[in-house]
XYZ file of C-alpha atoms in Angstrom:
607
model
C 1.750 21.233 13.806
C 4.836 19.016 13.789
C 8.253 20.580 13.385
C 10.291 20.734 10.207
C 11.603 17.321 9.224
C 15.178 18.372 9.922
C 14.163 19.480 13.425
C 13.987 15.852 14.554
C 16.564 13.597 16.156
C 16.513 9.809 16.359
C 16.788 7.447 19.301
C 16.187 3.709 19.207
C 16.656 0.323 20.854
C 17.678 -1.701 17.754
C 14.118 -2.902 17.201
C 12.229 0.371 16.850
C 12.971 4.096 16.902
C 11.491 7.412 18.045
C 11.741 10.904 16.549
C 12.200 13.788 18.983
C 11.678 17.380 17.859
C 13.798 20.327 18.829
C 10.826 21.402 20.951
C 11.171 18.285 23.117
C 8.175 16.477 21.640
C 8.420 12.805 20.674
C 6.133 12.891 17.654
C 6.705 9.432 16.177
C 7.143 5.998 17.724
C 5.970 2.594 16.500
C 5.965 -0.014 19.259
C 7.243 -2.717 19.597
C 8.724 -2.933 16.048
C 9.665 -0.449 13.349
C 6.597 -1.541 11.377
C 4.138 -1.730 14.281
C 1.261 0.707 14.617
C 2.410 4.078 15.944
C 1.417 5.104 19.465
C 2.841 8.610 18.860
C 1.701 9.830 15.428
C 1.688 13.627 15.825
C 4.312 13.733 13.059
C 1.516 12.965 10.587
C -1.165 14.981 12.330
C -1.258 16.934 15.569
C -0.764 16.431 19.308
C -4.126 14.689 19.549
C -2.733 11.807 17.496
C -0.171 11.004 20.176
C 3.059 12.554 21.398
C 5.219 13.013 24.485
C 6.282 16.582 25.162
C 8.962 17.513 27.702
C 10.028 21.145 27.598
C 10.579 24.383 29.508
C 7.538 26.440 30.440
C 9.261 29.768 29.826
C 9.417 31.127 26.277
C 12.870 32.726 26.577
C 14.758 29.435 26.973
C 17.620 28.772 24.571
C 17.614 25.201 23.224
C 20.710 23.397 21.918
C 21.216 19.696 21.438
C 23.739 17.081 20.483
C 24.331 13.370 20.617
C 26.640 12.227 23.377
C 29.865 11.407 21.512
C 29.726 8.158 19.525
C 26.295 7.196 20.896
C 22.587 7.416 20.130
C 21.970 9.247 23.421
C 20.430 12.662 22.774
C 21.241 15.579 25.090
C 19.065 18.694 24.860
C 20.249 21.682 26.878
C 17.731 24.260 28.100
C 19.181 27.561 29.291
C 17.736 30.876 30.453
C 18.654 33.626 32.882
C 16.792 31.710 35.593
C 18.655 28.442 35.194
C 19.859 25.597 32.985
C 19.073 21.914 32.670
C 19.779 19.039 30.268
C 17.246 16.489 29.047
C 18.802 13.115 28.219
C 16.683 10.954 25.896
C 17.609 7.377 25.027
C 16.326 3.862 24.473
C 18.541 1.108 25.905
C 19.329 -1.715 23.442
C 16.415 -4.106 23.764
C 16.538 -6.568 26.633
C 13.417 -8.158 28.108
C 11.382 -5.051 27.360
C 11.473 -1.877 25.295
C 12.115 1.248 27.361
C 12.038 4.930 26.470
C 13.840 6.960 29.138
C 13.834 10.732 29.634
C 16.141 12.095 32.328
C 16.225 15.774 33.373
C 19.335 17.037 35.170
C 19.362 20.466 36.809
C 22.638 22.315 36.244
C 22.179 25.930 37.312
C 19.535 27.990 39.087
C 15.971 26.755 38.641
C 13.919 25.982 35.540
C 10.192 25.416 35.240
C 9.252 22.490 32.994
C 6.198 20.619 31.875
C 5.474 17.254 30.336
C 2.425 16.201 28.369
C 1.953 12.534 27.483
C -0.680 11.702 24.859
C -0.830 7.980 24.062
C -2.875 7.038 20.998
C -2.477 3.491 19.762
C -3.340 2.452 16.199
C -1.720 5.419 14.415
C -3.482 7.988 16.582
C -6.931 6.388 16.567
C -7.232 4.486 19.856
C -7.475 6.176 23.272
C -6.145 3.796 25.953
C -7.546 3.124 29.402
C -5.196 4.757 31.910
C -4.948 3.664 35.528
C -2.736 4.592 38.459
C -1.033 1.377 39.540
C 1.063 2.710 42.437
C 2.683 5.974 43.531
C 4.707 7.167 40.548
C 3.385 4.403 38.265
C 0.643 4.547 35.629
C -0.570 2.076 33.034
C -2.179 2.695 29.633
C -3.815 -0.277 27.897
C -5.742 -0.808 24.680
C -6.101 -4.158 22.936
C -2.756 -5.963 22.658
C -0.616 -3.086 23.947
C 0.264 -1.731 27.357
C 2.540 1.184 28.175
C 3.836 1.486 31.701
C 4.873 4.961 32.860
C 7.166 5.577 35.820
C 7.601 9.234 36.786
C 9.492 10.982 39.591
C 6.992 13.840 39.611
C 3.206 13.789 40.129
C 1.120 13.309 36.971
C -2.548 14.106 36.494
C -5.156 13.437 33.865
C -6.291 16.401 31.811
C -8.474 16.130 28.688
C -7.316 12.564 27.927
C -3.683 13.554 28.489
C -1.274 12.893 31.337
C 0.433 16.123 32.377
C 2.831 17.431 34.977
C 4.182 20.868 35.817
C 7.384 20.849 37.835
C 10.601 22.729 38.550
C 14.164 21.496 38.687
C 17.071 23.061 40.544
C 20.815 22.649 40.173
C 21.870 19.177 41.302
C 18.351 17.669 41.058
C 17.330 14.819 38.752
C 13.905 13.839 37.474
C 13.378 10.712 35.413
C 10.551 9.327 33.290
C 10.457 5.775 31.980
C 7.904 4.570 29.448
C 7.924 0.805 28.870
C 6.044 -1.231 26.273
C 4.798 -4.740 26.944
C 2.063 -7.009 25.556
C -1.136 -6.364 27.515
C -1.599 -10.049 28.385
C 1.730 -10.211 30.236
C 2.763 -8.806 33.590
C 4.649 -5.539 33.174
C 8.439 -5.751 33.521
C 10.274 -4.175 36.416
C 11.251 -0.546 36.189
C 14.823 -0.330 34.909
C 17.578 1.305 36.905
C 17.893 4.582 34.988
C 21.555 5.240 35.779
C 22.558 1.675 34.973
C 20.565 1.748 31.739
C 22.232 5.017 30.712
C 25.701 3.663 31.454
C 25.079 0.408 29.600
C 23.613 2.244 26.594
C 26.606 4.554 26.418
C 29.038 1.647 26.639
C 27.160 -0.323 23.989
C 27.384 2.439 21.397
C 30.938 3.519 22.176
C 32.187 -0.063 22.086
C 30.420 -0.571 18.757
C 31.924 2.589 17.246
C 35.387 1.742 18.598
C 35.307 -1.615 16.829
C 34.778 0.204 13.557
C 37.479 2.761 14.268
C 39.958 -0.087 14.659
C 39.390 -0.941 10.999
C 40.166 2.599 9.849
C 39.564 6.134 11.146
C 36.271 7.668 10.086
C 35.280 11.330 9.779
C 32.603 12.455 12.217
C 29.832 12.615 9.591
C 30.509 9.052 8.453
C 30.599 7.792 12.039
C 27.227 9.414 12.733
C 25.854 7.844 9.565
C 27.115 4.409 10.596
C 25.487 4.812 14.027
C 22.239 5.802 12.289
C 22.432 2.758 10.019
C 23.031 0.492 12.999
C 19.994 2.014 14.694
C 17.869 1.091 11.666
C 18.770 -2.613 11.850
C 16.085 -4.820 13.354
C 18.450 -6.839 15.516
C 16.425 -10.072 15.844
C 16.653 -10.678 12.086
C 19.402 -8.406 10.712
C 17.023 -6.628 8.310
C 17.584 -2.892 7.872
C 14.636 -0.564 7.303
C 14.891 2.132 4.661
C 13.575 4.619 7.241
C 11.639 4.427 10.522
C 8.813 6.586 9.153
C 5.983 6.479 6.670
C 4.438 9.108 4.412
C 6.784 12.029 4.993
C 6.250 13.758 1.641
C 8.802 14.088 -1.145
C 7.125 17.429 -1.814
C 5.147 19.286 0.842
C 1.456 19.000 0.012
C 1.963 16.267 -2.601
C 0.756 12.658 -2.827
C 4.297 11.275 -3.112
C 4.109 9.756 0.349
C 5.326 6.191 0.942
C 5.879 3.742 3.770
C 9.618 3.064 4.114
C 9.592 0.819 7.199
C 10.663 -2.177 5.108
C 13.866 -3.682 3.733
C 14.786 -2.966 0.112
C 17.047 -5.401 -1.732
C 18.646 -2.605 -3.754
C 20.379 -1.362 -0.597
C 22.065 -4.741 -0.126
C 25.508 -4.211 -1.646
C 26.210 -0.772 -0.198
C 24.997 -1.989 3.202
C 27.411 -4.909 3.138
C 30.340 -2.787 1.988
C 29.628 -0.051 4.527
C 29.627 -2.459 7.457
C 32.498 -4.632 6.206
C 34.709 -1.632 5.461
C 33.977 -0.330 8.956
C 34.936 -3.653 10.531
C 31.368 -4.539 11.545
C 31.282 -8.041 10.125
C 28.573 -9.242 12.518
C 26.100 -6.756 11.049
C 27.238 -7.602 7.510
C 26.788 -11.319 8.163
C 23.348 -10.756 9.739
C 22.259 -8.702 6.725
C 23.535 -11.377 4.317
C 21.649 -14.062 6.245
C 18.482 -11.919 6.253
C 18.850 -11.516 2.503
C 19.139 -15.255 1.862
C 16.149 -16.047 4.077
C 14.007 -13.326 2.522
C 14.597 -14.357 -1.094
C 14.416 -18.101 -0.402
C 11.707 -19.854 -2.370
C 10.643 -19.763 -5.986
C 12.770 -17.351 -8.076
C 9.595 -16.250 -9.842
C 8.383 -14.792 -6.565
C 11.407 -12.589 -5.828
C 10.288 -9.215 -4.457
C 12.047 -5.866 -4.409
C 11.392 -5.428 -0.694
C 10.358 -7.468 2.322
C 9.270 -6.911 5.895
C 11.881 -6.723 8.626
C 11.539 -10.449 9.325
C 11.210 -11.311 5.639
C 7.451 -10.866 5.367
C 6.170 -10.769 1.793
C 2.670 -9.326 2.171
C 3.093 -5.554 2.481
C -0.434 -4.558 1.491
C -0.825 -0.826 1.032
C -3.737 1.045 2.626
C -4.502 4.631 3.548
C -5.167 6.096 7.004
C -8.160 8.432 6.652
C -7.991 9.959 10.152
C -4.434 11.275 9.778
C -4.184 14.465 7.679
C -0.532 13.837 6.797
C 2.612 15.839 7.449
C 1.687 19.486 6.813
C -1.522 18.160 5.202
C 0.379 16.016 2.708
C -2.193 13.285 2.245
C -2.639 10.395 1.963
C -0.866 8.654 4.825
C 0.020 5.201 3.530
C 0.707 2.014 5.478
C 2.322 -0.805 3.522
C 3.830 -0.405 0.082
C 2.221 -1.610 -3.144
C 5.562 -1.457 -4.952
C 6.498 -4.760 -3.295
C 4.665 -6.563 -6.102
C 6.387 -4.733 -8.977
C 8.855 -6.342 -11.367
C 12.145 -4.506 -10.959
C 14.989 -6.252 -12.749
C 17.713 -4.321 -10.957
C 17.198 -6.292 -7.731
C 18.595 -9.443 -9.359
C 21.864 -7.660 -9.968
C 21.809 -6.200 -6.481
C 21.376 -9.614 -4.861
C 24.128 -11.194 -6.953
C 26.500 -8.293 -6.325
C 25.833 -8.331 -2.583
C 26.572 -12.042 -2.305
C 29.631 -11.570 -4.514
C 30.955 -8.814 -2.222
C 30.207 -10.988 0.833
C 32.399 -13.749 -0.575
C 35.172 -11.272 -1.364
C 34.895 -9.903 2.170
C 35.440 -13.338 3.688
C 31.851 -14.035 4.749
C 31.459 -17.741 4.109
C 28.701 -18.896 1.775
C 26.638 -22.044 2.112
C 26.206 -24.335 -0.872
C 22.451 -23.749 -0.675
C 23.090 -20.057 -1.219
C 24.893 -20.696 -4.491
C 22.156 -23.040 -5.691
C 19.598 -20.318 -5.008
C 21.700 -17.840 -6.989
C 21.864 -20.217 -9.945
C 18.096 -20.586 -9.947
C 17.642 -16.818 -9.779
C 19.863 -16.476 -12.844
C 17.960 -19.162 -14.677
C 14.782 -17.163 -14.101
C 16.484 -13.858 -14.990
C 17.612 -15.359 -18.297
C 13.929 -15.720 -19.202
C 12.735 -12.269 -18.106
C 15.528 -9.713 -18.534
C 14.142 -8.583 -21.893
C 10.795 -7.662 -20.341
C 9.930 -4.058 -19.424
C 9.819 -3.313 -15.711
C 9.053 -0.496 -13.273
C 12.668 0.442 -12.614
C 14.715 1.530 -9.632
C 12.352 4.437 -8.925
C 9.274 2.190 -8.691
C 7.243 4.270 -11.109
C 3.502 3.922 -10.923
C 3.173 4.680 -14.594
C 3.604 2.202 -17.464
C 6.518 -0.274 -17.386
C 9.333 0.265 -19.873
C 12.812 -0.950 -20.760
C 14.790 1.039 -18.193
C 18.479 1.236 -19.061
C 19.614 0.925 -15.458
C 17.504 -2.214 -14.999
C 19.264 -3.838 -17.969
C 22.682 -2.775 -16.644
C 21.871 -4.476 -13.347
C 20.801 -7.626 -15.219
C 24.294 -7.517 -16.757
C 25.727 -7.174 -13.241
C 23.867 -10.307 -12.122
C 25.449 -12.500 -14.787
C 28.833 -10.784 -14.458
C 29.098 -11.446 -10.711
C 28.005 -15.060 -11.108
C 30.737 -15.644 -13.696
C 33.354 -14.107 -11.423
C 32.244 -16.145 -8.419
C 32.168 -19.391 -10.378
C 35.707 -18.775 -11.625
C 37.169 -17.501 -8.351
C 35.605 -20.028 -5.983
C 35.330 -23.096 -8.247
C 31.526 -23.089 -8.150
C 29.511 -25.078 -10.635
C 27.308 -23.260 -13.095
C 26.550 -22.773 -16.806
C 29.290 -20.172 -17.257
C 29.196 -20.203 -21.068
C 25.466 -19.495 -21.010
C 25.969 -16.695 -18.500
C 28.695 -15.199 -20.687
C 26.302 -15.222 -23.623
C 23.634 -13.359 -21.665
C 26.168 -10.898 -20.284
C 27.498 -10.055 -23.742
C 24.026 -9.783 -25.243
C 22.795 -7.429 -22.524
C 25.891 -5.276 -22.863
C 25.430 -4.916 -26.625
C 21.724 -4.180 -26.278
C 22.252 -1.478 -23.645
C 24.985 0.203 -25.665
C 22.780 0.145 -28.771
C 19.295 0.889 -27.394
C 20.007 2.681 -24.121
C 22.564 5.071 -25.600
C 21.882 8.258 -27.547
C 24.809 8.618 -29.943
C 23.838 12.138 -31.013
C 23.940 13.425 -27.441
C 26.696 11.013 -26.372
C 24.884 9.824 -23.251
C 22.881 6.949 -21.913
C 19.162 7.620 -21.483
C 16.535 6.578 -18.960
C 14.885 3.910 -21.104
C 15.146 2.487 -24.594
C 14.000 5.029 -27.179
C 13.649 7.791 -24.583
C 15.320 11.182 -24.549
C 15.011 11.490 -20.748
C 17.984 11.424 -18.411
C 18.211 9.401 -15.207
C 20.638 9.841 -12.320
C 20.914 6.065 -11.826
C 23.108 6.031 -14.943
C 25.840 7.701 -12.873
C 26.412 4.226 -11.421
C 27.472 2.627 -14.712
C 31.173 2.993 -13.944
C 30.849 1.974 -10.291
C 29.140 -1.220 -11.410
C 31.956 -2.027 -13.845
C 29.694 -1.909 -16.887
C 32.043 0.633 -18.514
C 35.297 2.145 -17.247
C 35.118 5.681 -15.940
C 37.262 7.047 -18.762
C 34.920 5.721 -21.462
C 33.662 8.725 -23.413
C 30.094 7.394 -23.326
C 30.155 7.419 -19.530
C 31.811 10.817 -19.298
C 29.253 12.146 -21.781
C 26.490 10.790 -19.537
C 27.977 12.584 -16.538
C 28.100 15.839 -18.505
C 24.511 15.391 -19.715
C 23.253 14.835 -16.173
C 25.162 17.924 -15.020
C 23.430 19.917 -17.755
C 19.953 18.405 -17.429
C 19.307 17.191 -13.894
C 21.057 19.660 -11.610
C 18.890 21.935 -9.476
C 20.733 24.448 -7.321
C 23.786 22.216 -7.638
C 22.046 19.008 -6.508
C 20.912 16.084 -8.655
C 17.304 15.151 -9.403
C 16.467 11.484 -9.973
C 14.849 12.414 -13.277
C 12.689 15.242 -14.561
C 9.190 14.573 -13.235
C 7.849 17.148 -15.689
C 8.716 14.935 -18.677
C 8.872 11.397 -17.245
C 5.514 9.710 -16.772
C 5.833 8.045 -13.384
C 2.097 7.886 -12.768
C 2.096 10.760 -10.263
C 1.751 14.563 -10.369
C 5.129 16.199 -11.130
C 7.321 17.805 -8.531
C 9.631 16.552 -5.784
C 12.866 17.444 -4.037
C 16.301 16.342 -5.151
C 17.007 12.729 -4.165
C 20.089 12.996 -1.962
C 21.805 9.701 -2.906
C 21.913 10.921 -6.519
C 24.096 13.870 -5.544
C 26.433 11.532 -3.671
C 26.548 9.412 -6.846
C 27.657 12.467 -8.814
C 30.451 13.074 -6.297
C 31.487 9.427 -6.728
C 31.403 9.849 -10.499
C 33.620 12.928 -10.223
C 36.089 10.925 -8.135
C 36.147 8.055 -10.625
C 36.686 10.511 -13.474
C 39.609 12.166 -11.671
C 37.668 15.343 -10.827
C 38.603 15.071 -7.166
C 38.336 18.748 -6.260
C 34.791 18.910 -7.626
C 33.932 15.685 -5.795
C 35.132 17.140 -2.490
C 33.265 20.413 -3.004
C 29.999 18.581 -3.723
C 30.517 16.232 -0.797
C 31.074 19.179 1.543
C 27.883 20.841 0.271
C 25.960 17.639 0.946
C 27.369 17.424 4.458
C 26.046 20.938 4.960
C 22.515 19.613 4.457
C 22.758 17.381 7.539
C 20.747 18.722 10.439
C 22.323 19.823 13.704
C 22.695 16.199 14.885
C 23.987 14.832 11.569
C 20.825 13.310 10.070
C 19.545 13.307 6.493
C 16.139 12.700 4.976
C 15.530 11.069 1.613
C 15.343 14.320 -0.346
C 16.050 18.043 -0.130
C 13.928 20.888 -1.465
C 16.489 23.449 -2.710
C 13.814 26.103 -3.222
C 12.246 25.898 0.237
C 15.658 24.850 1.668
C 14.092 22.023 3.624
C 14.663 18.309 4.012
C 11.749 16.271 2.658
C 10.845 12.607 2.449
C 11.164 9.875 5.044
C 13.652 10.493 7.827
C 16.316 9.545 8.592
C 16.858 7.735 5.312
C 19.208 4.736 5.276
C 19.999 5.175 1.573
C 21.142 8.768 2.135
C 23.415 7.738 4.988
C 24.734 4.717 3.070
C 25.567 7.049 0.209
C 27.314 9.465 2.564
C 29.479 6.655 3.944
C 30.225 5.402 0.426
C 31.358 8.800 -0.826
C 33.420 9.395 2.316
C 35.214 6.115 1.610
C 35.697 6.922 -2.061
C 37.313 10.242 -1.177
C 39.311 9.426 1.923
C 39.771 5.737 2.693
C 41.772 2.800 1.428
C 38.663 0.714 0.816
C 36.830 2.536 -1.955
C 33.389 1.051 -2.706
C 33.540 2.406 -6.266
C 36.654 0.319 -6.861
C 35.319 -2.629 -4.883
C 32.184 -2.838 -7.008
C 33.725 -2.062 -10.381
C 36.847 -4.140 -9.582
C 38.937 -1.670 -11.518
C 41.151 1.153 -10.300
C 39.692 4.603 -10.789
C 40.578 6.067 -14.201
C 41.748 2.679 -15.488
C 41.626 2.209 -19.227
C 41.078 -1.510 -18.968
C 38.050 -2.504 -20.993
C 34.971 -3.734 -19.172
C 34.672 -7.492 -19.582
C 32.212 -8.591 -22.191
């Protein structure tokens, strides 16, 4: 069985990523891209579906781990009465090839270790042909993929696995290098392990230092920024929502989705996070990815795209994988890519608006594309959609979707005025005012003094916590404060915020899931905007306490089982952590940047 979700750490080379358990087993790796087939898929099955174990042979070994400061280099320390050693796991930023390096350093006495390499291409289905190429070098090939293994200790075949049993003494070093290459090409040269380690360390520390020059960051926010950088597919600038698929939102449920794609609704927070941290290259790359992905007919705008902007994300199920802790089905692709979700129009317009404000130059073609998107939005914003949560039940008039349609027109008006851009401003003003009136009339429950999930509904929705951040209403508006109070009363579970109540909202799936972590960060942001700073800090500190021992967060948290659930690590969770950290402690507060009003202002939202 795989470990608990929070037992994993992440390493990556800026084009893909691997998950390493506390037990020393790499249970998930898609090669050569985030969205490629996995060659280690034990995370969604068992060891027979592919993994790479490196651990002590003795049961009484104490295991601790950490990331080397300001890097994505994982250090796992093994210690017993007999001896101590450290395993260093890392993937150098991609050069000519993709390398996964495991280095064992003996520190005291002598430890007995073992490694077990099980390569299974095609999400655990395909057994490769393994050959010994030279002393210390093996090759595993199947179809288009080849993995080249270099090992400092003898390996042997055993039941379709490559294994080694060895000991390490103080002062000794043993290295393993696993390299991916297309099977039709000659394998690349073995990298110099020490040089690769040094260059990887310098890359990450230099990157972090550039951000620290912009403003000092708390350790949790720095780790989140490193995680976000690791989830960027460097060749294109696209950022995956998570490097995994089908980790369940509830153990044993069918709420299992593929998150190895790029969602447009993450666009604005991604830009602000990187710009506020001084990482303008990443912000610019993300903006350029966004423009390329959405280019084309406005009628064909999708909510998500592949990491290079691919549009066809066909969803299918993997019958031979039982799923994480038997949470079936395992899904590849994501059918939600074809849904109508009106909020993404507002997200795109807000992201490009924030890019202009941040000094990232815009091309004229970008503005023309925005104008065409708005022309299309003007014709469809009154339609029902599937909402921010991508429900697989019937479409409806989600309040948050309409608010984001308002955001789209609002940001276009502001850009046209501020940057002397041509556009039908009077028409946009008309749509903006009409949407605002409609939301306040049909999305608001006057008897309960709160906004509701959809027109005519009595259900609550945590996305409505964002109304003030988006500038739709000021934070001191009684309707917004009433919404915050209603969500506190109706959506809190063990002090954390549910997206909505799956027992009463028909989302097309069986009820039950964990609390969606970004929603709790949104509540902390709402507290800050409402002047409830002490409560905001307390909630933020509780959320930080959910991070695992190396600072990573999944999509959700099960407060009953006290476990992280959902895909891992989740970009949206870490973006939300960075955002709340900024709102509480930094000069550049995303809540103020997006709403364009000072917290607790009584200035009326523009109509």
